[in-house]
XYZ file of C-alpha atoms in Angstrom:
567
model
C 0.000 0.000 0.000
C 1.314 3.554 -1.039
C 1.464 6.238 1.423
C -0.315 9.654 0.331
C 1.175 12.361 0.379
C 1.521 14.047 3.677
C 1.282 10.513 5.415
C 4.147 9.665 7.484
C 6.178 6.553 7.033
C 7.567 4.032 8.521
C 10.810 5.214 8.215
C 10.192 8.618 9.042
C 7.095 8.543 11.547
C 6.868 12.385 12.358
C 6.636 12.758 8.387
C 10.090 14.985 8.032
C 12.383 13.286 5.455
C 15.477 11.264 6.715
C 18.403 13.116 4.984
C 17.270 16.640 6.711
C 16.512 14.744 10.243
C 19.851 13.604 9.480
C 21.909 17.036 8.827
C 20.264 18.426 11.733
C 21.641 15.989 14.035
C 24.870 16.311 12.741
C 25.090 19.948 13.216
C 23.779 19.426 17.088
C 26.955 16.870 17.481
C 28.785 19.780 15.755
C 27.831 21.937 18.042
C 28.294 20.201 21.072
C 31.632 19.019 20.408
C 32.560 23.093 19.999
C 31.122 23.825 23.145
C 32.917 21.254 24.437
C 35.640 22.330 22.988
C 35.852 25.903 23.927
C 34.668 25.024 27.801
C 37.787 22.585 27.801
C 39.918 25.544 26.665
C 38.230 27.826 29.034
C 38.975 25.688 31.762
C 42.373 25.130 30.634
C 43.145 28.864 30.581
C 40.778 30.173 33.195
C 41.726 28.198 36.204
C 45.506 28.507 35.885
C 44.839 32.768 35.923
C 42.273 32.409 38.444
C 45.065 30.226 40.463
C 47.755 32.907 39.917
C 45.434 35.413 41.049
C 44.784 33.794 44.361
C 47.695 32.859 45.021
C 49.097 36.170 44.801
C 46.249 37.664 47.090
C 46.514 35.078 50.014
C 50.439 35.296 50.397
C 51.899 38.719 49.940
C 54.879 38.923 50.325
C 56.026 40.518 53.766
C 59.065 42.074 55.106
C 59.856 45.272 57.534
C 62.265 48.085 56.375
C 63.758 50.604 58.578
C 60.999 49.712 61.253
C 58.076 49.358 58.559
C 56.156 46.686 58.173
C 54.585 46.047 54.795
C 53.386 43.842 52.026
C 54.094 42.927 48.249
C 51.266 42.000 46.414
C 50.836 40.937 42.603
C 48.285 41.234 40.361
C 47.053 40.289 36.830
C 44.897 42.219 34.921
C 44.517 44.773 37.760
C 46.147 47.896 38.426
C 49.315 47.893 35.953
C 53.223 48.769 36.540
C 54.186 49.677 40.397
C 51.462 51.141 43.089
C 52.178 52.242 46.430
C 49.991 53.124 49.313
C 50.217 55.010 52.352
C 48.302 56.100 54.739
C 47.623 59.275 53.053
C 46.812 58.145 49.798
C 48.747 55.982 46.761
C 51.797 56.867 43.878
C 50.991 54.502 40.859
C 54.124 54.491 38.428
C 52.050 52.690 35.339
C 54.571 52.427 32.363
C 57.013 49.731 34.228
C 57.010 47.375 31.416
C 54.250 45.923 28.733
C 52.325 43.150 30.792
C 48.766 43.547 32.263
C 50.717 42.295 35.427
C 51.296 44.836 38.480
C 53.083 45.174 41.609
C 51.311 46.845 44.849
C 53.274 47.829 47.821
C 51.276 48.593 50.997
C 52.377 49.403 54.826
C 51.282 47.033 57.337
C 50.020 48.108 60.906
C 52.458 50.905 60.409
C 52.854 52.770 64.015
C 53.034 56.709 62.547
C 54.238 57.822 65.913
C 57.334 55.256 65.445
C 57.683 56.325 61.580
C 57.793 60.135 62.794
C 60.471 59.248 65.061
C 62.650 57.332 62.651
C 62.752 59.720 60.160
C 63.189 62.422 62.544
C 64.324 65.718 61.626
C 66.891 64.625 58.386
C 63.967 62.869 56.057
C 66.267 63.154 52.877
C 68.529 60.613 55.000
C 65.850 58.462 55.905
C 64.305 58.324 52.739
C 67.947 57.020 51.183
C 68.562 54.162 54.288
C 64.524 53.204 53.186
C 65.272 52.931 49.791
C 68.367 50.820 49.988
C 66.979 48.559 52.313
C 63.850 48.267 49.911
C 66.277 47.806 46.929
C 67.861 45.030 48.779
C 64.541 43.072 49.117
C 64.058 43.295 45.458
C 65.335 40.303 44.688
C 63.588 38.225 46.975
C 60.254 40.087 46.018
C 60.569 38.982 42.324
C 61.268 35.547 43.178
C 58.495 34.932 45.588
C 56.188 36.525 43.198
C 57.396 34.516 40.443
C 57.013 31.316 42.843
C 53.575 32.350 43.821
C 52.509 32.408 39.972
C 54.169 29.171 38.963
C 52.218 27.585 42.171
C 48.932 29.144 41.099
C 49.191 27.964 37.527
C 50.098 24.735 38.415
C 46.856 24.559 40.614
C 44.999 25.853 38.453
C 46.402 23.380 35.634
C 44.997 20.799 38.439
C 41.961 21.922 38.548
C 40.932 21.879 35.100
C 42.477 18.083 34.853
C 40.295 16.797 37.763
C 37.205 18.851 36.227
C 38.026 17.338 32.851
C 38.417 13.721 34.092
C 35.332 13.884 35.991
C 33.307 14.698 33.209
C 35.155 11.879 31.504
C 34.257 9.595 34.352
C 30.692 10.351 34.443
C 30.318 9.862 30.911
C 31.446 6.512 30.929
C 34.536 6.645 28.964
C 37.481 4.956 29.716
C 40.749 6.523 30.894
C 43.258 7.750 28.626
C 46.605 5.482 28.853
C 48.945 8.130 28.292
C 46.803 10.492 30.836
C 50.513 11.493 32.489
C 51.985 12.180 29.236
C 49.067 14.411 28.142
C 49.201 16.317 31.479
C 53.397 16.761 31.470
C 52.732 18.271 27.390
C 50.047 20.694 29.324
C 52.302 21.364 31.642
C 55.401 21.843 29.629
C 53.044 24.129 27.472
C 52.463 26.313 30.541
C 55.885 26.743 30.780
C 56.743 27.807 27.643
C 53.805 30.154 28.032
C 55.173 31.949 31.185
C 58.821 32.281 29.892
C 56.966 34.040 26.830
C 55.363 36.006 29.080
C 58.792 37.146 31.107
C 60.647 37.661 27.786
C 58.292 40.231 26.876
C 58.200 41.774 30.157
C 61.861 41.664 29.910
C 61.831 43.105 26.405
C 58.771 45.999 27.063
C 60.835 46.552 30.555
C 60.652 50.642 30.528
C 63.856 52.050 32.052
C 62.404 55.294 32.167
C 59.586 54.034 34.351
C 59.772 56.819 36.622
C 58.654 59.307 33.628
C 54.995 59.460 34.764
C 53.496 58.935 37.971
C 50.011 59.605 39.947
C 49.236 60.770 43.187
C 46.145 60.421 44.622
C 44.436 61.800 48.411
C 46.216 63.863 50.945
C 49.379 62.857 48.823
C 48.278 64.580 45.937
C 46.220 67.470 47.586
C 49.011 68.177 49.639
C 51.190 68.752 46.054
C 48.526 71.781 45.729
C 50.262 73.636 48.536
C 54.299 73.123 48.231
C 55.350 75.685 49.933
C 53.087 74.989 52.831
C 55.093 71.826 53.434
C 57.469 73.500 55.309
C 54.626 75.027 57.691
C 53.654 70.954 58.425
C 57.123 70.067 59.536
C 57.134 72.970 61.927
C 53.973 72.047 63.819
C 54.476 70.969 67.312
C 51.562 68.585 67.373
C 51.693 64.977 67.130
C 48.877 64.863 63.980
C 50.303 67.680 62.115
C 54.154 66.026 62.897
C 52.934 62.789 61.734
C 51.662 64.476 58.372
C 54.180 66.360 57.998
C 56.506 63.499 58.397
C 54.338 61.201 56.262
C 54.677 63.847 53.175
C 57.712 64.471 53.756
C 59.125 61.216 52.823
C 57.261 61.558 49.480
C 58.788 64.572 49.223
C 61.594 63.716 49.217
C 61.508 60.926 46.854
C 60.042 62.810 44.594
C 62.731 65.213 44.756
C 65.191 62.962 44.199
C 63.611 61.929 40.960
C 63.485 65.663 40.292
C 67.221 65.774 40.825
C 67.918 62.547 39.123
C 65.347 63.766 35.640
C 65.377 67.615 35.746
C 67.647 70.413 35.618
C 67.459 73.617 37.234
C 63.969 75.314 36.152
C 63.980 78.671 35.015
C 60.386 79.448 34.828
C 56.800 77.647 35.357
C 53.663 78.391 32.818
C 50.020 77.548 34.250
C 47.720 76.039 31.666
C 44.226 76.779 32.377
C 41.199 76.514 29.993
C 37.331 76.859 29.554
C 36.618 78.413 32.519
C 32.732 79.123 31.495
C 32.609 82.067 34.132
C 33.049 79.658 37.114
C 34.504 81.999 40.063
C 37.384 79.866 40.330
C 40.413 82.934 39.553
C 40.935 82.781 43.272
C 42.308 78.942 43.174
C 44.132 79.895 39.672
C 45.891 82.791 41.925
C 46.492 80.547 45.329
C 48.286 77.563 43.061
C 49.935 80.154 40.756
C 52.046 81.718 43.933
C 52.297 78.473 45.349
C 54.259 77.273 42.305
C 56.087 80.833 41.444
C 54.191 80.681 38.368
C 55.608 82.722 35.842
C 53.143 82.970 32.825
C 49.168 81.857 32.622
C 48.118 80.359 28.906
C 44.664 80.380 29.122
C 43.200 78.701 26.093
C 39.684 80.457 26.232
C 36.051 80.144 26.757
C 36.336 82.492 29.508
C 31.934 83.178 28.584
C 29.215 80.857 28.129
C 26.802 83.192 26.057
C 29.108 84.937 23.872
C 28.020 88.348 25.122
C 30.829 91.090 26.941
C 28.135 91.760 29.844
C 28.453 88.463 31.086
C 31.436 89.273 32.322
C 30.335 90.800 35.595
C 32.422 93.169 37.594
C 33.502 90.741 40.247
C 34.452 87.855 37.637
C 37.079 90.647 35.991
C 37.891 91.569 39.539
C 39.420 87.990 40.196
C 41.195 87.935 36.124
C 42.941 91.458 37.450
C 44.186 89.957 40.825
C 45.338 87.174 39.004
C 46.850 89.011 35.870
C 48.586 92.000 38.408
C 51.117 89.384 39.737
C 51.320 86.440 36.761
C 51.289 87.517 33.315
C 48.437 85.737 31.199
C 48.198 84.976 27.627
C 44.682 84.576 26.592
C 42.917 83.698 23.210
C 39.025 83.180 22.636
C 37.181 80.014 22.220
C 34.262 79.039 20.724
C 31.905 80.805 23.585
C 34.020 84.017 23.257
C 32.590 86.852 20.880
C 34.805 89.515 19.670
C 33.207 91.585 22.267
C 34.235 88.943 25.024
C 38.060 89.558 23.340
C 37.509 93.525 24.080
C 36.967 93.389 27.054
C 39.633 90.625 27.858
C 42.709 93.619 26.317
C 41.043 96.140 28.390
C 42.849 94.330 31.693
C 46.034 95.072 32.596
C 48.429 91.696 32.192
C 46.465 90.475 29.961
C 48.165 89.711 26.404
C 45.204 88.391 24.093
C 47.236 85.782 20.981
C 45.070 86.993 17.654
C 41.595 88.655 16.908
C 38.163 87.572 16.328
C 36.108 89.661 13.951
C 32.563 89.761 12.704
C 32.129 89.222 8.993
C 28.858 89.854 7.436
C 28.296 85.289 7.408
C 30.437 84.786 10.868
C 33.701 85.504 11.795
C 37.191 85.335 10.797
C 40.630 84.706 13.114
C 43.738 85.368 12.839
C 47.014 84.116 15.055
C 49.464 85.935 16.557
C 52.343 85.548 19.026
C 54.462 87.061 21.543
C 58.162 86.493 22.404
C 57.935 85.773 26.370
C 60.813 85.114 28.601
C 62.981 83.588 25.796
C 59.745 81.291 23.982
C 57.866 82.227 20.752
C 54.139 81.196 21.979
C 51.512 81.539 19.293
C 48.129 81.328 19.368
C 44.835 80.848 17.322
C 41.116 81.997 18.275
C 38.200 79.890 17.731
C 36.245 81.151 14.724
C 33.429 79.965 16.349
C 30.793 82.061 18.946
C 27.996 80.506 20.699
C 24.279 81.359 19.419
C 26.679 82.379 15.743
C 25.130 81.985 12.049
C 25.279 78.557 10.011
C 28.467 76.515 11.062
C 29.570 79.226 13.340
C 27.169 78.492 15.873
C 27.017 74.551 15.027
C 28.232 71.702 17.792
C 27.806 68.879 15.203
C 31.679 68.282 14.457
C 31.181 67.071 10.733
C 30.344 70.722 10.163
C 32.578 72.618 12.502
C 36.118 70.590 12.083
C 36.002 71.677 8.696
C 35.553 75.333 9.611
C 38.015 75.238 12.280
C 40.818 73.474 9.774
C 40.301 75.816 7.292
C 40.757 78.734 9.619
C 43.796 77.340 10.566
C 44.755 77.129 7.032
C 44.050 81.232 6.476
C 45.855 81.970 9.581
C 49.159 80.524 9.093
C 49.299 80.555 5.023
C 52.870 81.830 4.603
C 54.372 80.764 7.643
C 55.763 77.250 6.769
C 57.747 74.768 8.665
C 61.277 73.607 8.786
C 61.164 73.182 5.489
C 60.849 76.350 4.372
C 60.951 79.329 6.561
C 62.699 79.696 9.583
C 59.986 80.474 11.929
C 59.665 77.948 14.562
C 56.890 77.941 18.166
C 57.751 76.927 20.853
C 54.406 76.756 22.036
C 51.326 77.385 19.535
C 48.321 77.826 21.568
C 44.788 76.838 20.164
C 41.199 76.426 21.713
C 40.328 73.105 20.080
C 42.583 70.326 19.825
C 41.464 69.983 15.713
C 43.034 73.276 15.946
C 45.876 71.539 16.885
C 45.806 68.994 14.833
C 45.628 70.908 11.810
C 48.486 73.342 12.865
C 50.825 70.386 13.003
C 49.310 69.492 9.339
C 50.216 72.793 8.390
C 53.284 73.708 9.568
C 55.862 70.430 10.328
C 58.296 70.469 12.417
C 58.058 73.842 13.625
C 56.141 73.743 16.690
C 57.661 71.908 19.859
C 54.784 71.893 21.850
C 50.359 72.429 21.146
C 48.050 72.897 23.912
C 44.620 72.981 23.499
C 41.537 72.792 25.699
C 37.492 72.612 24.956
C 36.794 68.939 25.838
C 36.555 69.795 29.438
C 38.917 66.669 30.025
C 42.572 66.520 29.953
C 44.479 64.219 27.346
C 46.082 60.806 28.867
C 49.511 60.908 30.013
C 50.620 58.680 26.822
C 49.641 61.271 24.454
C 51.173 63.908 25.731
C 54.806 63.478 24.256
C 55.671 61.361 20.794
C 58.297 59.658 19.968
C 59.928 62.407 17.712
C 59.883 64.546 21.305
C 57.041 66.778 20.171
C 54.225 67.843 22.686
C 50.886 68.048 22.691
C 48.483 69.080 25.757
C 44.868 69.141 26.329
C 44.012 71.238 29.526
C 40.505 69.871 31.331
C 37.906 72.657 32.561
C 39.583 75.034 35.321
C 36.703 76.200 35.490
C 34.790 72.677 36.216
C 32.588 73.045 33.504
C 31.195 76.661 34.897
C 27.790 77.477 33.589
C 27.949 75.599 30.387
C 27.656 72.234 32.195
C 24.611 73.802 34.274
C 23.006 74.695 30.672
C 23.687 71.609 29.000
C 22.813 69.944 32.186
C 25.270 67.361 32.586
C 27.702 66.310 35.667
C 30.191 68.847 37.280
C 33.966 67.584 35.679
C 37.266 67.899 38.026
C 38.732 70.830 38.089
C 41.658 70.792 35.841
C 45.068 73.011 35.715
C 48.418 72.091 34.406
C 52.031 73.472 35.527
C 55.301 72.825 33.556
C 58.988 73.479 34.335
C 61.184 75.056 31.484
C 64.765 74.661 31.748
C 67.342 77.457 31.769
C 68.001 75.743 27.865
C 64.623 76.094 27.204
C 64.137 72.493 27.379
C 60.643 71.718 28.805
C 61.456 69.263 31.066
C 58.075 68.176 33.079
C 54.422 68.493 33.749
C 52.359 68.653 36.824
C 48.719 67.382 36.168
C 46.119 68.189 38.710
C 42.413 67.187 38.473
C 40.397 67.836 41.748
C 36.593 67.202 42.753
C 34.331 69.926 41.212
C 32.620 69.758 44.699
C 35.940 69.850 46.913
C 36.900 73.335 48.515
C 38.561 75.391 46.702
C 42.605 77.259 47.849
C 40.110 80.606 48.298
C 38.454 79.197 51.206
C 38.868 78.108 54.234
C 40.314 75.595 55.755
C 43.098 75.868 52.405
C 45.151 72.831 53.392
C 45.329 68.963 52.063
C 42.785 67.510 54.336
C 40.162 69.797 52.884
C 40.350 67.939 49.854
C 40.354 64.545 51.220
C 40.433 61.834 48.545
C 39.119 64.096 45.373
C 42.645 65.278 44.122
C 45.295 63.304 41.593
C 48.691 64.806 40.630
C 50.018 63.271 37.947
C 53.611 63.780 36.772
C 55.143 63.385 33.136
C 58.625 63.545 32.846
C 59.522 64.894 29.040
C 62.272 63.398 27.353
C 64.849 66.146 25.671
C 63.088 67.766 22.644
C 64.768 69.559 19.486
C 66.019 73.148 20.688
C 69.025 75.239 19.245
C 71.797 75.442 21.451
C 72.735 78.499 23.010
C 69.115 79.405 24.107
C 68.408 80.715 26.866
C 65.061 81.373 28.943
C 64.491 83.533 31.673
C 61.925 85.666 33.418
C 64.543 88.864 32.953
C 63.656 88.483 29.762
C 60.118 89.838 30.262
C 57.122 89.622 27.502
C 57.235 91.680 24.129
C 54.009 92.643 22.262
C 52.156 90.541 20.502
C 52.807 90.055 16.628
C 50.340 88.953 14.181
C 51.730 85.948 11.733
């Protein structure tokens, strides 16, 4: 009897042909044997990390130098290069070597009262006997680390084989006979795997390590107010002596990296942006004669509006109290109109770098520069004004990179780079960081360093310098967003300033980052000291390496600040 169509058969009862029932159980077995696969894998690399990584967390390593007691702890895929804590906050050196691996020193039931009396009154001294004796452990760090890691992977390397034979077991299959061989080529794989792993570390190891660092809490606040140290180790209490003694001993290992990187400096320049008409002059003046500042570049968007009146009488009140002891050079950014520019030359030690003018469809810029204290510093407006015409009032960046590029283009046409003319910047100053971009287009090889602000966040401490020596810095908000983050509505950012050392050469030789809590206190008020600030500051320090300068130069403040030039 024939089967109608539709009626199922007895080789295929549900009705579906054989050859399809058929693929479709040999993509399942497909499938399954790739997840099995990739769990096996899993396992096999998963539980060796995850063995390493406890390992390393149960058994620091532990040791006592010069009376203190602390720990040595490694970690993968954590916090990279070398981390320190104290007390009073932590100093994370991040560009050791290549590996996601780091290294975290922390004190141990550290008795302050002992530490104050151990370093006692010579701290430079004390900080030398700590670091030899800390050098001195190194070796025996590295090994036990490297011991703890070889443990960890071989548990972990356990692990998965007693998961994996389980499963075998309760499957029912038999036991491999060369189960010991297969486990020796696993291990002998793991091996190989580390020393791979140590070459490279070997092979990334960054001698200059020391070239950028972070400081974070008290450690870093107190880096606001340098020449307050001194006040600390005077106090008579047993707090402020502690402090004192606490930050003094990061003092002076950070001057001895000073000593040991920098030469003598022969003058400081602030870099402060965007400060939106926040009323935060007052700090800019407190960490200006902290530092001895010797020249504010202020890379604009001093309004939010666009409009001169915004400017109220007490806002230009704190720019003149800043400007009558520090020299600033100012150019206008995107929320500066060319009545925002007037009223910026009208005060005294002010220099404003190029114009801003209304054209009859927006505005045009030019750039212009100044010879201060032995540096050419240039600078370029922002065509741009808030509330402008067409793409001079745009945010949408397909329409206002253009714009800003080619104003860059009209601005420096004729002034070429090394290739051509002579005329060379030490620092070119822009309000966008296209800006900058385009100005290295432009002209190549003729400007040492860019700095740029806008994005209300400053660049990462790797892009700062390349590898030809040129720089390149994006200041944050110093004025924590000011009104325009209450307009657009979004979250406060940190308060941002830069402050870098030039050498008597001319050589800039280092940066000092510092990004502090929009809501922290701010060097006006009162209490002005590091615990005011608590946790909510980070210092960060980049080291430059030595960048292309004439010989014979020389920079200093006797030197004073000529006019400014147009291009």
């Amino acid at each position: 009897m024939t089967a109608q169509p539709g009626e199922p058969t007895a080789s295929d009862p549900e009705g579906e042909p054989t050859p399809a029932r058929s693929r479709v159980a040999v993509v399942g077995r497909g499938v399954a044997r790739a997840g099995e696969l990739l769990l096996r894998w899993v396992l096999r690399l998963a539980l060796p990390l995850a063995g390493a990584l406890g390992v390393l967390h149960a058994f620091p390593y532990r040791a006592t130098v010069q009376g203190i007691s602390f720990t040595v702890e490694g970690s993968i895929f954590g916090t990279r290069g070398l981390s320190a804590d104290t007390t009073l906050g932590s100093w994370v050196f991040p560009e050791v070597d290549g590996l996601p691996f780091g290294v975290h020193v922390a004190p141990r039931d550290v008795d302050v009262l002992q530490l104050t009396a151990a370093a006692g009154d010579d701290r430079v001294a004390f900080v030398q006997r700590l670091q030899a004796d800390f050098v001195d452990q190194v070796p025996r760090i590295v090994a036990w680390l490297a011991g703890e890691v070889l443990l960890g992977v071989l548990l972990g390397l356990a692990a998965a084989a007693a998961v994996n034979m389980s499963v075998r077991y309760l499957r029912g299959r038999p036991r491999r006979p060369d189960e010991l061989r297969h486990r020796a080529l696993q291990f002998s794989a793991a091996l190989l795997v580390m020393a791979a792993v140590a070459v490279y570390g070997v092979v990334t190891f960054n001698r200059d390590w020391v070239r950028q660092s972070r400081l974070t809490g008290t450690l870093a606040a107190a880096q606001l107010f340098p020449s307050q140290l001194s006040q600390y180790y005077q106090q008579q209490s047993k707090a402020f002596d502690v402090l004192g003694s606490v930050l003094g001993i990061q003092a002076a290992l950070q001057s001895q990296i000073d000593a040991d990187r920098t030469p003598t400096t022969a003058l400081r320049i602030m870099f402060i942006s965007d400060m939106h008409l926040a009323g935060n002059y007052p700090l800019v003046q407190s960490y200006a004669d902290n530092y001895d500042v010797d020249l504010i570049v202020d890379t604009g968007d001093e309004s939010e509006f666009g409009t001169g009146i915004e400017l109220t009488p007490g806002f230009l009140d704190a720019v003149r109290a800043v400007a009558a002891t520090t020299p600033m050079l100012w150019l206008a950014g995107n929320h500066d109109s060319p009545a925002v520019e007037t009223t910026m030359r009208g005060i005294p030690g002010v220099t404003v770098l190029g114009s801003k003018t209304a054209t009859a469809d927006g505005f045009t810029v030019r750039a212009g520069a100044v010879d201060a204290f032995g540096l050419t510093i240039a600078g370029l407006p922002d065509p741009r004004v808030y509330g402008g015409p067409n793409a001079y009032g745009a945010d949408d960046t397909s329409v206002t990179d253009p714009l800003e590029r080619q104003a860059v283009d009209d601005a420096v046409a004729g002034v070429t780079g090394t290739d051509g003319a002579a005329r060379s910047f030490d620092i070119f100053a822009a309000h966008e960081p296209v800006q900058a971009d385009e100005l290295r287009e432009q002209l190549p090889g003729a400007i040492r360093q860019t700095v740029a602000g806008h994005v209300h966040r400053q660049n990462d401490a790797g892009d700062i310098q390349d590898g030809d020596g040129a720089i390149d810095l994006v200041e944050g908000s110093t004025g924590a967003g000011g009104l325009d983050n209450i307009v657009r509505g979004e979250d406060r950012p940190p308060i941002e300033f830069s402050i870098e050392s030039v050498a008597p050469d001319c050589q800039f030789t280092r940066v000092l980052r510092f990004q502090i809590d929009a809501a922290q206190p701010t060097a006006a008020q009162e209490p002005a000291s590091p615990q005011a600030y608590g946790d909510d500051v980070t210092a960060s320090t980049t080291y430059f390496r030595p960048q292309d300068v004439a010989t014979g130069r020389t920079c200093d403040v006797s030197l004073g600040i000529g006019p400014e030039q147009p291009l």
